[in-house]
Amino acid sequence: MSGKLYGVGLGPGDPSLLTVRAVEVIGEADVIAYHSARHGRSIARGIAERYLREDHVEELLVYPVTTETTDHPGGYRGALEEFYEEAAARLAAHLDAGRTVAVLAEGDPFFYGSYQHMHKRLAHRYATEVVPGVTSFAAASARLGQPLVEGEEVLTVLPGTLPEEELTARLAATDSAVVMKLGRTFPKVRRALESAGRLDDARYVERATMDGERTARLAEVDADGVPYFSVAVLPSRVAAGRREPVGRGEVVVVGTGPAGPLWLTPESRGVLASADDLVGYATYVGRVPERAGQRRHASDNRVESERAEFALQLAARGRRVAVVSGGDPGVFAMATAVLEVASRKEYADVPVRVLPGVTAANAAAARAGAPLGHDYAVFSLSDRLKPWEVVAERLRAAAGADLVLALYNPGSGSRTWQVGAARDVLLEHRAPGTPVVVARDVGGAGERVRIVRLADLDPAEVDMRTILLVGSSQTRVVRRGDGEEIVWTPRRYPAG
């Protein structure tokens, strides 16, 4: 009868933090296996040493490489794969002989642990139990005396080996974070935290619960000598509380995309989370999750200048303000209003940034296929801020140039005739069968995307939540094998 395989989590380093079950398994096992580098010293064995018996059979699994180069024909990955296969075969021999094998793992066996490589190769062949352990980031949080997450905050765990740009994006987007595997990656992780605007909040924990434990503000840590067994921690923002205004604040105009969180960029998500104040049209502010201590200033959609000035006044008092805009803030949205007010002398020293978002034209085009695959023009059909004569003149010019058209703000409860008027203008230059994408509430619960002929465009089905994409003479509609219609505009244009 075969023996049983155990993956035993040992916790972060203090032998007293082993679970009762871990101690039981170690005590009952016939074979104790553990990994080490080529120097032969095993941290895992050191943690469990007080629980080992003299008659335990010990299997030392020595990595052929750790961070150095190798001449293995398969490279670094090939050398490790060969090692895992050989190590699994050694443990299988014990299991086939009926012996119980306990593989020791620092922290938790399934959290960046070496045990998982044995598990993948052996668990389908032998009875197996995994004994969870206290993770290093849980120990780090305890040693810092700061909660990791509270309420609805999100914790992100990252390996420091990720590319710097990926680290930066994820650190900017999350509430709380732990970055593992520092050591040589520390300078890169520090730069990523700084680029994400999170360096001041970051904490450093080295060898939590072990001899030589150290905690510090990460910004003050010297990169020389940072060991692999250290982590960077961004603790809970809620637990830390909102800061009091210090020095100059700033205004960041944030584009939330056409709908909810799926359309947010990581940078925008991070700015919305860290802002002291949210300012914007109530519908857009309502898309942002509520956070403890954050002030929300929602208003009507017709007070853009007043909203912009209010945001700048808050920033002048040292507050970090996010002006929330739908879509892309620079496309018929709040960026222009904020920059116009910010150009006044009294606000000249208030920092202002604009973060892009997915604009409605691009979102609708993606749903329909690729109607914007060639040159196109973007219009607002609203005549609230410009005369209709200007709108019609520009439509004729763009239609005469055979551009694909993206028509924003086509209609509302008080504007019902512009869509029909625009259709008639375009029919002066476009064939009646020209495809038009009618996209409403793209990305939202009421999303509806239809393709109609220009001559059949019905103003009654168009409102302010609708965008229209009108094809050029080259735009094509194709019905694919599943019955779905797609629209696309070739990138090549016929010679004149």
Coordinates of C-alpha atoms in Angstrom, one line a residue:
M1 CA 0.0 0.0 0.0
S2 CA 1.4 3.4 -1.0
G3 CA 2.3 6.1 1.6
K4 CA 0.7 9.5 1.9
L5 CA 2.1 12.8 0.8
Y6 CA 1.8 15.9 2.9
G7 CA 2.6 19.5 2.0
V8 CA 3.3 21.2 5.4
G9 CA 3.1 25.0 5.8
L10 CA 5.6 26.1 8.5
G11 CA 4.5 29.7 8.7
P12 CA 6.8 32.8 8.4
G13 CA 9.7 31.6 10.5
D14 CA 9.0 31.5 14.2
P15 CA 8.7 27.8 15.1
S16 CA 5.9 28.6 17.6
L17 CA 3.7 29.8 14.7
L18 CA 3.3 26.3 13.2
T19 CA -0.2 25.0 13.4
V20 CA -1.1 22.1 15.6
R21 CA -1.8 20.0 12.5
A22 CA 1.6 20.8 11.0
V23 CA 3.3 19.6 14.2
E24 CA 1.2 16.4 14.2
V25 CA 2.1 15.6 10.6
I26 CA 5.8 16.2 11.1
G27 CA 5.7 14.0 14.2
E28 CA 4.0 11.1 12.4
A29 CA 5.8 11.3 9.1
D30 CA 8.5 8.7 8.1
V31 CA 10.3 11.0 5.6
I32 CA 10.9 14.7 6.0
A33 CA 11.8 16.5 2.7
Y34 CA 12.9 20.1 2.3
H35 CA 14.5 22.4 -0.2
S36 CA 17.7 24.3 -0.1
A37 CA 20.2 26.2 -2.3
R38 CA 23.5 24.5 -3.1
H39 CA 25.0 25.6 0.2
G40 CA 22.8 23.0 1.8
R41 CA 21.3 25.1 4.5
S42 CA 17.5 24.9 4.7
I43 CA 15.4 27.6 6.3
A44 CA 12.4 25.2 6.3
R45 CA 14.4 22.6 8.3
G46 CA 15.5 25.2 10.7
I47 CA 12.0 26.2 11.4
A48 CA 10.8 22.7 12.0
E49 CA 14.0 21.4 13.7
R50 CA 12.5 21.2 17.2
Y51 CA 9.8 18.8 15.9
L52 CA 12.1 16.4 14.1
R53 CA 12.9 12.9 15.4
E54 CA 16.2 11.2 15.2
D55 CA 14.8 8.3 13.2
H56 CA 13.3 10.6 10.5
V57 CA 14.6 9.9 7.0
E58 CA 15.6 13.3 5.7
E59 CA 15.5 14.1 2.0
L60 CA 17.4 17.3 1.1
L61 CA 16.2 18.6 -2.3
V62 CA 19.0 20.9 -3.5
Y63 CA 18.2 23.4 -6.3
P64 CA 20.8 23.2 -9.1
V65 CA 20.4 27.0 -9.6
T66 CA 18.7 29.9 -7.8
T67 CA 19.5 33.3 -9.4
E68 CA 22.7 32.5 -11.2
T69 CA 23.2 31.4 -14.8
T70 CA 23.4 27.8 -16.0
D71 CA 24.8 25.9 -18.9
H72 CA 21.9 23.5 -18.9
P73 CA 20.7 23.0 -22.5
G74 CA 17.2 24.0 -21.5
G75 CA 18.4 27.1 -19.7
Y76 CA 17.3 28.2 -16.3
R77 CA 13.8 26.8 -16.7
G78 CA 15.0 23.6 -18.2
A79 CA 17.4 23.0 -15.2
L80 CA 14.6 23.5 -12.7
E81 CA 12.2 21.3 -14.6
E82 CA 14.7 18.5 -14.6
F83 CA 15.4 19.0 -10.9
Y84 CA 11.6 18.9 -10.0
E85 CA 11.2 15.6 -12.0
E86 CA 14.2 14.1 -10.2
A87 CA 13.0 15.3 -6.8
A88 CA 9.5 14.0 -7.4
A89 CA 10.9 10.6 -8.4
R90 CA 12.9 10.4 -5.1
L91 CA 9.8 11.1 -3.1
A92 CA 7.7 8.7 -5.2
A93 CA 10.1 5.9 -4.3
H94 CA 9.4 6.5 -0.6
L95 CA 5.6 6.6 -1.2
D96 CA 5.7 3.4 -3.3
A97 CA 7.5 1.8 -0.3
G98 CA 4.5 2.7 1.9
R99 CA 6.3 5.6 3.7
T100 CA 4.6 8.8 4.7
V101 CA 6.4 11.8 3.2
A102 CA 6.1 15.4 4.6
V103 CA 7.4 18.1 2.4
L104 CA 8.2 21.2 4.4
A105 CA 7.4 24.7 3.0
E106 CA 8.0 28.1 4.5
G107 CA 4.8 30.1 4.8
D108 CA 1.9 28.4 3.0
P109 CA 2.6 25.4 0.7
F110 CA 0.5 26.9 -2.1
F111 CA 1.6 30.5 -1.8
Y112 CA 4.7 30.9 -4.0
G113 CA 5.9 27.7 -2.4
S114 CA 8.3 25.1 -3.6
Y115 CA 6.0 22.3 -2.5
Q116 CA 3.5 23.0 -5.3
H117 CA 6.0 21.6 -7.9
M118 CA 5.9 18.2 -6.0
H119 CA 2.2 18.4 -5.7
K120 CA 1.6 18.8 -9.4
R121 CA 3.7 15.8 -10.1
L122 CA 2.6 13.5 -7.3
A123 CA -0.9 14.4 -6.0
H124 CA -2.8 12.6 -8.7
R125 CA -0.9 9.3 -7.9
Y126 CA -0.9 9.3 -4.1
A127 CA -3.2 10.2 -1.2
T128 CA -2.3 13.8 -0.4
E129 CA -3.0 16.5 2.3
V130 CA -1.9 20.1 2.3
V131 CA -1.5 21.7 5.7
P132 CA -1.9 25.5 5.3
G133 CA 0.5 27.8 7.1
V134 CA 0.7 31.5 8.2
T135 CA 1.9 33.5 5.1
S136 CA 4.8 35.9 5.2
F137 CA 2.5 38.9 4.3
A138 CA 0.2 38.1 7.2
A139 CA 3.2 38.0 9.5
A140 CA 4.5 41.3 8.0
S141 CA 1.1 43.0 8.6
A142 CA 1.1 41.8 12.2
R143 CA 4.7 43.0 12.8
L144 CA 3.8 46.4 11.4
G145 CA 0.7 46.6 13.6
Q146 CA -1.3 47.8 10.6
P147 CA -4.3 46.1 8.9
L148 CA -3.9 45.1 5.3
V149 CA -7.5 45.6 4.3
E150 CA -10.7 46.8 5.8
G151 CA -14.3 47.0 4.6
E152 CA -14.4 46.6 0.8
E153 CA -10.7 47.3 0.1
V154 CA -8.9 45.0 -2.3
L155 CA -5.5 43.4 -1.5
T156 CA -3.2 42.7 -4.4
V157 CA -0.2 40.4 -3.9
L158 CA 2.6 40.8 -6.5
P159 CA 5.9 39.2 -7.2
G160 CA 8.7 41.7 -7.4
T161 CA 10.0 39.9 -10.5
L162 CA 7.2 41.4 -12.7
P163 CA 8.2 44.0 -15.2
E164 CA 8.4 47.5 -13.7
E165 CA 5.6 48.9 -15.8
E166 CA 3.3 46.1 -14.8
L167 CA 4.2 46.6 -11.1
T168 CA 3.5 50.3 -11.5
A169 CA 0.1 49.8 -13.1
R170 CA -1.0 47.3 -10.5
L171 CA 0.2 49.3 -7.5
A172 CA -1.5 52.4 -8.8
A173 CA -4.8 50.6 -9.2
T174 CA -5.1 48.7 -5.9
D175 CA -6.1 49.7 -2.4
S176 CA -3.6 47.6 -0.5
A177 CA -0.7 45.6 -1.8
V178 CA 2.1 43.2 -0.8
V179 CA 5.2 42.8 -3.0
M180 CA 7.0 39.5 -2.5
K181 CA 10.4 38.4 -3.7
L182 CA 12.4 41.6 -3.1
G183 CA 16.2 41.1 -2.8
R184 CA 17.6 42.0 -6.2
T185 CA 14.2 43.4 -7.4
F186 CA 14.1 46.0 -4.6
P187 CA 15.3 49.0 -6.7
K188 CA 12.7 48.2 -9.4
V189 CA 9.9 47.8 -6.8
R190 CA 10.9 51.1 -5.2
R191 CA 10.8 52.9 -8.5
A192 CA 7.4 51.4 -9.3
L193 CA 6.0 52.5 -6.0
E194 CA 7.2 56.0 -6.6
S195 CA 5.9 56.1 -10.2
A196 CA 2.5 54.9 -8.8
G197 CA 2.5 57.7 -6.2
R198 CA 2.5 55.2 -3.4
L199 CA 6.0 55.4 -2.0
D200 CA 5.2 57.5 1.0
D201 CA 2.6 54.9 2.2
A202 CA 4.9 51.8 1.6
R203 CA 6.4 49.9 4.5
Y204 CA 9.3 47.4 4.5
V205 CA 9.4 44.2 6.5
E206 CA 12.5 41.9 6.6
R207 CA 12.5 38.4 8.0
A208 CA 9.2 38.8 9.8
T209 CA 9.1 36.7 13.1
M210 CA 12.7 35.5 12.5
D211 CA 16.1 36.5 13.9
G212 CA 17.2 39.7 12.3
E213 CA 13.6 41.0 11.8
R214 CA 13.5 44.6 10.7
T215 CA 10.7 47.0 9.8
A216 CA 11.0 50.5 8.3
R217 CA 9.5 53.0 5.9
L218 CA 10.4 51.6 2.5
A219 CA 11.5 55.0 1.2
E220 CA 14.3 55.0 3.9
V221 CA 15.6 51.5 3.1
D222 CA 19.0 51.1 1.5
A223 CA 18.8 48.8 -1.5
D224 CA 22.2 47.2 -0.6
G225 CA 21.7 44.1 1.4
V226 CA 17.9 43.7 1.0
P227 CA 17.3 39.9 1.3
Y228 CA 14.9 37.7 -0.6
F229 CA 13.0 37.1 2.6
S230 CA 11.5 40.6 2.8
V231 CA 8.3 42.2 1.6
A232 CA 6.9 45.6 0.7
V233 CA 3.5 46.4 2.2
L234 CA 0.9 49.0 1.3
P235 CA -1.4 48.9 4.3
S236 CA -5.1 49.6 4.5
R237 CA -6.0 53.2 3.5
V238 CA -9.1 53.0 5.6
A239 CA -7.3 52.0 8.7
A240 CA -4.7 54.7 8.1
G241 CA -7.4 57.4 7.7
R242 CA -7.4 60.2 5.3
R243 CA -4.6 62.7 5.5
E244 CA -5.0 66.3 6.4
P245 CA -4.2 68.6 3.5
V246 CA -0.4 69.2 3.3
G247 CA 1.1 71.7 0.9
R248 CA -0.4 72.1 -2.6
G249 CA -3.2 69.8 -3.7
E250 CA -4.0 69.0 -7.3
V251 CA -6.9 68.4 -9.7
V252 CA -6.9 65.2 -11.8
V253 CA -9.6 64.9 -14.4
V254 CA -10.4 61.2 -14.7
G255 CA -12.1 59.5 -17.6
T256 CA -14.2 56.5 -16.4
G257 CA -15.0 55.1 -19.8
P258 CA -18.5 54.7 -21.1
A259 CA -19.7 52.4 -18.2
G260 CA -18.4 50.8 -15.1
P261 CA -15.1 49.6 -13.6
L262 CA -14.2 47.2 -16.4
W263 CA -13.4 50.3 -18.6
L264 CA -11.2 52.0 -16.0
T265 CA -7.4 52.3 -16.6
P266 CA -5.2 51.2 -13.6
E267 CA -4.0 54.8 -13.2
S268 CA -7.5 56.2 -13.1
R269 CA -8.6 53.6 -10.6
G270 CA -5.7 54.5 -8.3
V271 CA -6.4 58.2 -8.5
L272 CA -10.1 57.7 -7.7
A273 CA -9.1 55.6 -4.7
S274 CA -6.6 58.1 -3.3
A275 CA -8.5 61.3 -3.9
D276 CA -9.7 63.3 -0.9
D277 CA -12.6 64.7 -2.9
L278 CA -14.6 63.5 -5.9
V279 CA -16.3 66.1 -8.0
G280 CA -18.6 65.5 -10.9
Y281 CA -21.9 64.8 -12.5
A282 CA -24.0 62.6 -10.2
T283 CA -24.3 59.7 -12.6
Y284 CA -20.5 59.5 -13.1
V285 CA -19.6 60.0 -9.4
G286 CA -22.1 57.2 -8.6
R287 CA -20.0 54.8 -10.6
V288 CA -17.1 55.2 -8.2
P289 CA -17.1 52.9 -5.1
E290 CA -17.6 54.8 -1.8
R291 CA -14.5 55.0 0.4
A292 CA -14.3 55.9 4.1
G293 CA -13.2 59.5 4.6
Q294 CA -13.6 60.5 1.0
R295 CA -15.9 63.5 0.2
R296 CA -18.2 63.3 -2.8
H297 CA -19.6 66.4 -4.5
A298 CA -22.2 65.4 -7.1
S299 CA -24.0 68.0 -9.2
D300 CA -26.2 68.5 -12.2
N301 CA -24.7 68.0 -15.7
R302 CA -25.3 71.6 -16.7
V303 CA -22.9 73.4 -14.3
E304 CA -19.5 72.4 -15.8
S305 CA -17.7 75.7 -15.1
E306 CA -19.0 76.0 -11.6
R307 CA -17.9 72.4 -10.9
A308 CA -14.5 73.0 -12.4
E309 CA -13.9 76.1 -10.2
F310 CA -15.1 74.3 -7.1
A311 CA -12.6 71.5 -7.8
L312 CA -9.7 74.1 -8.2
Q313 CA -10.7 75.9 -5.0
L314 CA -10.5 72.6 -3.1
A315 CA -7.1 71.8 -4.6
A316 CA -5.9 75.3 -3.7
R317 CA -6.5 74.4 -0.1
G318 CA -4.3 71.4 -0.4
R319 CA -6.8 68.7 -1.2
R320 CA -6.3 66.0 -3.8
V321 CA -9.4 66.3 -6.1
A322 CA -10.6 63.9 -8.8
V323 CA -13.0 65.4 -11.3
V324 CA -15.0 62.4 -12.5
S325 CA -15.9 62.4 -16.2
G326 CA -17.6 59.8 -18.4
G327 CA -15.8 58.4 -21.4
D328 CA -12.6 60.3 -22.2
P329 CA -12.5 63.7 -20.3
G330 CA -11.0 65.4 -23.4
V331 CA -13.9 64.4 -25.8
F332 CA -16.9 66.7 -25.2
A333 CA -16.3 66.3 -21.5
M334 CA -14.8 67.9 -18.3
A335 CA -11.2 68.4 -19.3
T336 CA -11.9 71.5 -21.3
A337 CA -14.0 73.0 -18.6
V338 CA -11.4 72.5 -15.9
L339 CA -8.5 73.7 -18.1
E340 CA -10.5 76.8 -19.1
V341 CA -11.0 77.8 -15.5
A342 CA -7.5 76.7 -14.5
S343 CA -6.1 79.2 -17.1
R344 CA -7.3 82.1 -14.9
K345 CA -4.6 83.9 -13.0
E346 CA -5.9 82.9 -9.6
Y347 CA -5.5 79.2 -10.3
A348 CA -2.3 79.3 -12.3
D349 CA -0.3 77.5 -9.6
V350 CA -2.8 74.7 -9.0
P351 CA -1.5 71.5 -10.6
V352 CA -3.9 69.9 -13.1
R353 CA -3.6 66.6 -14.8
V354 CA -5.9 64.8 -17.3
L355 CA -6.2 61.0 -17.4
P356 CA -7.6 59.4 -20.6
G357 CA -10.5 57.1 -20.7
V358 CA -12.2 54.8 -23.2
T359 CA -14.4 57.2 -25.3
A360 CA -17.8 56.2 -26.5
A361 CA -16.8 56.1 -30.2
N362 CA -14.1 53.5 -29.6
A363 CA -16.3 51.5 -27.3
A364 CA -19.2 51.4 -29.8
A365 CA -16.8 50.6 -32.6
A366 CA -15.3 47.7 -30.8
R367 CA -18.7 46.2 -30.1
A368 CA -19.7 46.5 -33.8
G369 CA -16.4 45.4 -35.4
A370 CA -14.0 48.0 -36.8
P371 CA -16.0 50.8 -38.4
L372 CA -13.3 53.4 -37.4
G373 CA -10.6 51.4 -39.2
H374 CA -9.8 54.4 -41.6
D375 CA -10.0 58.2 -41.3
Y376 CA -12.9 59.4 -39.3
A377 CA -14.3 62.6 -37.7
V378 CA -16.0 63.2 -34.4
F379 CA -18.9 65.5 -34.0
S380 CA -21.4 66.7 -31.3
L381 CA -24.9 67.1 -32.7
S382 CA -25.8 69.3 -29.7
D383 CA -26.6 72.9 -30.7
R384 CA -26.5 74.1 -27.1
L385 CA -23.0 75.4 -27.4
K386 CA -22.8 76.1 -31.1
P387 CA -25.3 77.0 -33.8
W388 CA -26.9 74.3 -35.8
E389 CA -25.8 76.0 -39.0
V390 CA -22.2 75.3 -37.9
V391 CA -23.0 71.7 -37.2
A392 CA -24.6 71.2 -40.6
E393 CA -21.8 72.9 -42.4
R394 CA -19.2 70.6 -40.8
L395 CA -21.3 67.5 -41.4
R396 CA -21.4 68.4 -45.2
A397 CA -17.6 69.0 -45.2
A398 CA -16.8 65.7 -43.5
A399 CA -19.4 63.7 -45.5
G400 CA -18.0 65.2 -48.7
A401 CA -14.5 64.1 -47.7
D402 CA -15.9 60.6 -47.3
L403 CA -14.9 60.3 -43.7
V404 CA -16.5 57.8 -41.2
L405 CA -18.4 59.9 -38.7
A406 CA -18.9 59.5 -34.9
L407 CA -21.9 61.5 -33.8
Y408 CA -22.0 62.3 -30.0
N409 CA -24.9 63.9 -28.2
P410 CA -27.4 63.1 -31.0
G411 CA -30.6 63.7 -29.1
S412 CA -32.2 64.3 -25.7
G413 CA -35.6 64.9 -24.2
S414 CA -35.5 68.5 -25.3
R415 CA -33.6 68.0 -28.6
T416 CA -35.5 65.6 -30.9
W417 CA -35.1 66.9 -34.5
Q418 CA -31.3 67.0 -34.9
V419 CA -30.9 63.3 -35.8
G420 CA -33.3 63.5 -38.6
A421 CA -31.7 66.8 -39.9
A422 CA -28.2 65.2 -39.7
R423 CA -29.4 62.1 -41.6
D424 CA -30.8 64.3 -44.4
V425 CA -27.6 66.3 -44.6
L426 CA -25.6 63.1 -44.9
L427 CA -27.8 61.6 -47.5
E428 CA -26.8 64.4 -49.8
H429 CA -23.3 62.7 -49.9
R430 CA -23.9 59.1 -48.8
A431 CA -25.8 56.2 -50.4
P432 CA -29.1 55.2 -48.6
G433 CA -27.6 51.8 -47.8
T434 CA -24.6 53.3 -45.9
P435 CA -24.2 51.4 -42.6
V436 CA -24.9 53.2 -39.4
V437 CA -24.0 51.7 -36.0
V438 CA -26.6 52.7 -33.4
A439 CA -25.1 52.0 -30.0
R440 CA -26.8 52.7 -26.7
D441 CA -25.5 52.3 -23.2
V442 CA -22.3 50.5 -24.4
G443 CA -20.8 48.6 -21.5
G444 CA -24.0 49.1 -19.3
A445 CA -26.8 46.9 -18.3
G446 CA -29.0 48.2 -21.1
E447 CA -26.5 47.9 -23.9
R448 CA -28.0 47.6 -27.4
V449 CA -26.0 47.8 -30.6
R450 CA -27.7 47.7 -34.0
I451 CA -26.7 48.2 -37.6
V452 CA -29.1 50.1 -39.8
R453 CA -29.1 51.7 -43.2
L454 CA -28.6 55.5 -43.2
A455 CA -32.0 56.0 -45.0
D456 CA -33.7 53.9 -42.2
L457 CA -32.1 55.8 -39.3
D458 CA -35.1 56.5 -36.9
P459 CA -34.6 59.5 -34.6
A460 CA -37.1 58.0 -32.2
E461 CA -34.6 55.3 -31.1
V462 CA -31.9 57.8 -30.3
D463 CA -31.2 59.6 -27.0
M464 CA -28.3 61.1 -25.1
R465 CA -27.1 57.6 -24.1
T466 CA -26.7 56.7 -27.8
I467 CA -23.8 57.3 -30.2
L468 CA -24.0 57.0 -33.9
L469 CA -21.2 55.7 -36.2
V470 CA -21.9 56.5 -39.8
G471 CA -19.8 54.6 -42.4
S472 CA -18.0 56.0 -45.4
S473 CA -18.4 54.8 -49.0
Q474 CA -15.9 52.0 -48.2
T475 CA -17.5 50.7 -45.0
R476 CA -18.7 47.1 -45.2
V477 CA -21.3 45.0 -43.4
V478 CA -20.7 41.2 -43.3
R479 CA -22.8 38.5 -41.8
R480 CA -20.6 35.8 -40.4
G481 CA -21.3 32.1 -40.0
D482 CA -22.9 32.5 -36.6
G483 CA -25.4 35.0 -38.0
E484 CA -23.7 38.0 -36.3
E485 CA -23.3 41.2 -38.4
I486 CA -20.0 43.0 -38.2
V487 CA -19.0 46.4 -39.6
W488 CA -15.6 47.3 -40.8
T489 CA -13.9 50.0 -42.9
P490 CA -10.8 48.9 -44.9
R491 CA -7.5 50.6 -44.2
R492 CA -6.8 50.8 -47.9
Y493 CA -8.6 53.5 -49.9
P494 CA -9.1 53.2 -53.7
A495 CA -6.8 55.4 -55.8
G496 CA -8.4 58.6 -56.9

